[in-house]
CSV table of C-alpha atoms and ligand atoms in Angstrom, one decimal:
chain,number,residue,atom,x,y,z
A,1,MET,CA,-137.7,110.3,215.0
A,2,ALA,CA,-134.3,110.9,213.0
A,3,HIS,CA,-132.6,114.1,212.7
A,4,PRO,CA,-131.9,115.2,209.1
A,5,VAL,CA,-127.1,114.9,208.0
A,6,ARG,CA,-125.4,119.0,208.7
A,7,ALA,CA,-124.6,118.7,205.1
A,8,SER,CA,-123.0,122.5,205.3
A,9,ASP,CA,-122.3,124.8,208.0
A,10,THR,CA,-123.4,127.5,205.2
A,11,PRO,CA,-126.5,128.0,203.4
A,12,PHE,CA,-126.3,127.6,199.7
A,13,ALA,CA,-126.8,130.0,197.0
A,14,VAL,CA,-128.4,129.5,194.3
A,15,ALA,CA,-128.9,132.1,191.3
A,16,VAL,CA,-132.9,130.3,190.2
A,17,GLU,CA,-135.3,131.3,187.2
A,18,GLN,CA,-138.7,131.7,187.1
A,19,GLY,CA,-141.5,129.4,187.1
A,20,LYS,CA,-139.0,126.7,188.2
A,21,ASP,CA,-139.3,124.4,190.0
A,22,TYR,CA,-136.7,123.0,192.9
A,23,TRP,CA,-136.5,120.1,195.1
A,24,TRP,CA,-134.1,120.8,198.2
A,25,CYS,CA,-133.1,118.2,199.8
A,26,ALA,CA,-134.6,117.6,203.8
A,27,CYS,CA,-132.6,114.6,204.4
A,28,GLY,CA,-128.8,115.8,203.6
A,29,LEU,CA,-127.5,113.3,202.3
A,30,SER,CA,-127.1,114.1,198.7
A,31,LYS,CA,-124.1,114.3,196.9
A,32,THR,CA,-125.9,117.0,195.0
A,33,GLN,CA,-126.2,119.5,197.8
A,34,PRO,CA,-129.0,121.6,198.3
A,35,PHE,CA,-130.7,119.6,195.5
A,36,CYS,CA,-132.2,116.0,196.1
A,37,ASP,CA,-130.7,113.0,194.4
A,38,GLY,CA,-133.2,110.9,195.2
A,39,SER,CA,-130.2,109.4,198.6
A,40,HIS,CA,-133.1,109.9,201.0
A,41,ASN,CA,-134.8,106.6,199.6
A,42,ALA,CA,-132.5,104.8,202.4
A,43,ALA,CA,-132.9,108.2,205.1
A,44,ARG,CA,-136.7,107.2,204.8
A,45,GLU,CA,-137.6,109.9,207.0
A,46,PHE,CA,-137.4,112.5,204.9
A,47,THR,CA,-138.5,113.9,200.7
A,48,PRO,CA,-138.0,116.3,199.3
A,49,VAL,CA,-139.2,119.8,199.2
A,50,LYS,CA,-140.4,121.4,196.7
A,51,TYR,CA,-139.8,125.6,195.6
A,52,THR,CA,-141.1,127.8,192.6
A,53,ALA,CA,-139.2,129.9,192.3
A,54,SER,CA,-141.2,133.4,192.0
A,55,GLU,CA,-138.9,135.3,189.9
A,56,SER,CA,-135.1,135.0,188.8
A,57,LYS,CA,-132.9,136.0,191.4
A,58,THR,CA,-130.4,134.4,194.0
A,59,VAL,CA,-131.9,132.9,196.8
A,60,HIS,CA,-130.2,130.5,200.2
A,61,PHE,CA,-131.2,127.0,200.5
A,62,CYS,CA,-130.4,125.9,203.7
A,63,GLY,CA,-127.5,123.4,204.4
A,64,CYS,CA,-127.6,123.1,208.1
A,65,LYS,CA,-130.6,120.9,207.8
A,66,GLY,CA,-131.8,122.9,210.7
A,67,THR,CA,-134.3,125.7,209.2
A,68,ALA,CA,-137.6,126.4,209.8
A,69,ARG,CA,-138.5,128.0,206.9
A,70,GLN,CA,-137.6,125.2,204.5
A,71,PRO,CA,-135.8,125.2,201.9
A,72,LEU,CA,-134.4,128.2,203.1
A,73,CYS,CA,-131.9,129.2,205.4
A,74,ASP,CA,-133.6,130.8,208.6
A,75,GLY,CA,-129.8,131.6,210.0
A,76,SER,CA,-130.3,128.5,212.2
A,77,HIS,CA,-126.8,127.0,211.3
A,78,LYS,CA,-124.8,129.8,213.1
A,79,GLN,CA,-126.9,128.2,215.9
A,80,ALA,CA,-126.6,124.2,215.4
A,81,GLY,CA,-123.5,122.2,216.3
B,1,FES,FE1,-132.3,114.1,201.0
B,1,FES,FE2,-133.6,113.5,198.5
B,1,FES,S1,-132.2,113.2,199.0
B,1,FES,S2,-134.8,114.5,200.9
C-alpha cells in the first residue's frame, strides 16, 4: 500500500462555514492544501475525504496525512518523521 505525501509538518487552521462541504486531500499531492485539487488521480490509491461543517468555527485539518481522525489533526504530526 502506498503512503500519502507529508504535505505539512503542522495542521492547517481553516475557518469553516456551517453547512458547507470541504474535501480534504488524503494523498498529500494537492497544491491547494489542505483541500483536494484532483491531483490524486495520479496517486490512485487515495481519494479525498468529505468534511461537512456542523457549525462555523476554526478547525485544524491534518497536514501530515498521518491522522487517525481524518480529516482532522490528531497530533500525529508530532510523532511522524
Ligand atoms: Fe489529494 Fe485529491 S489531491 S486526495
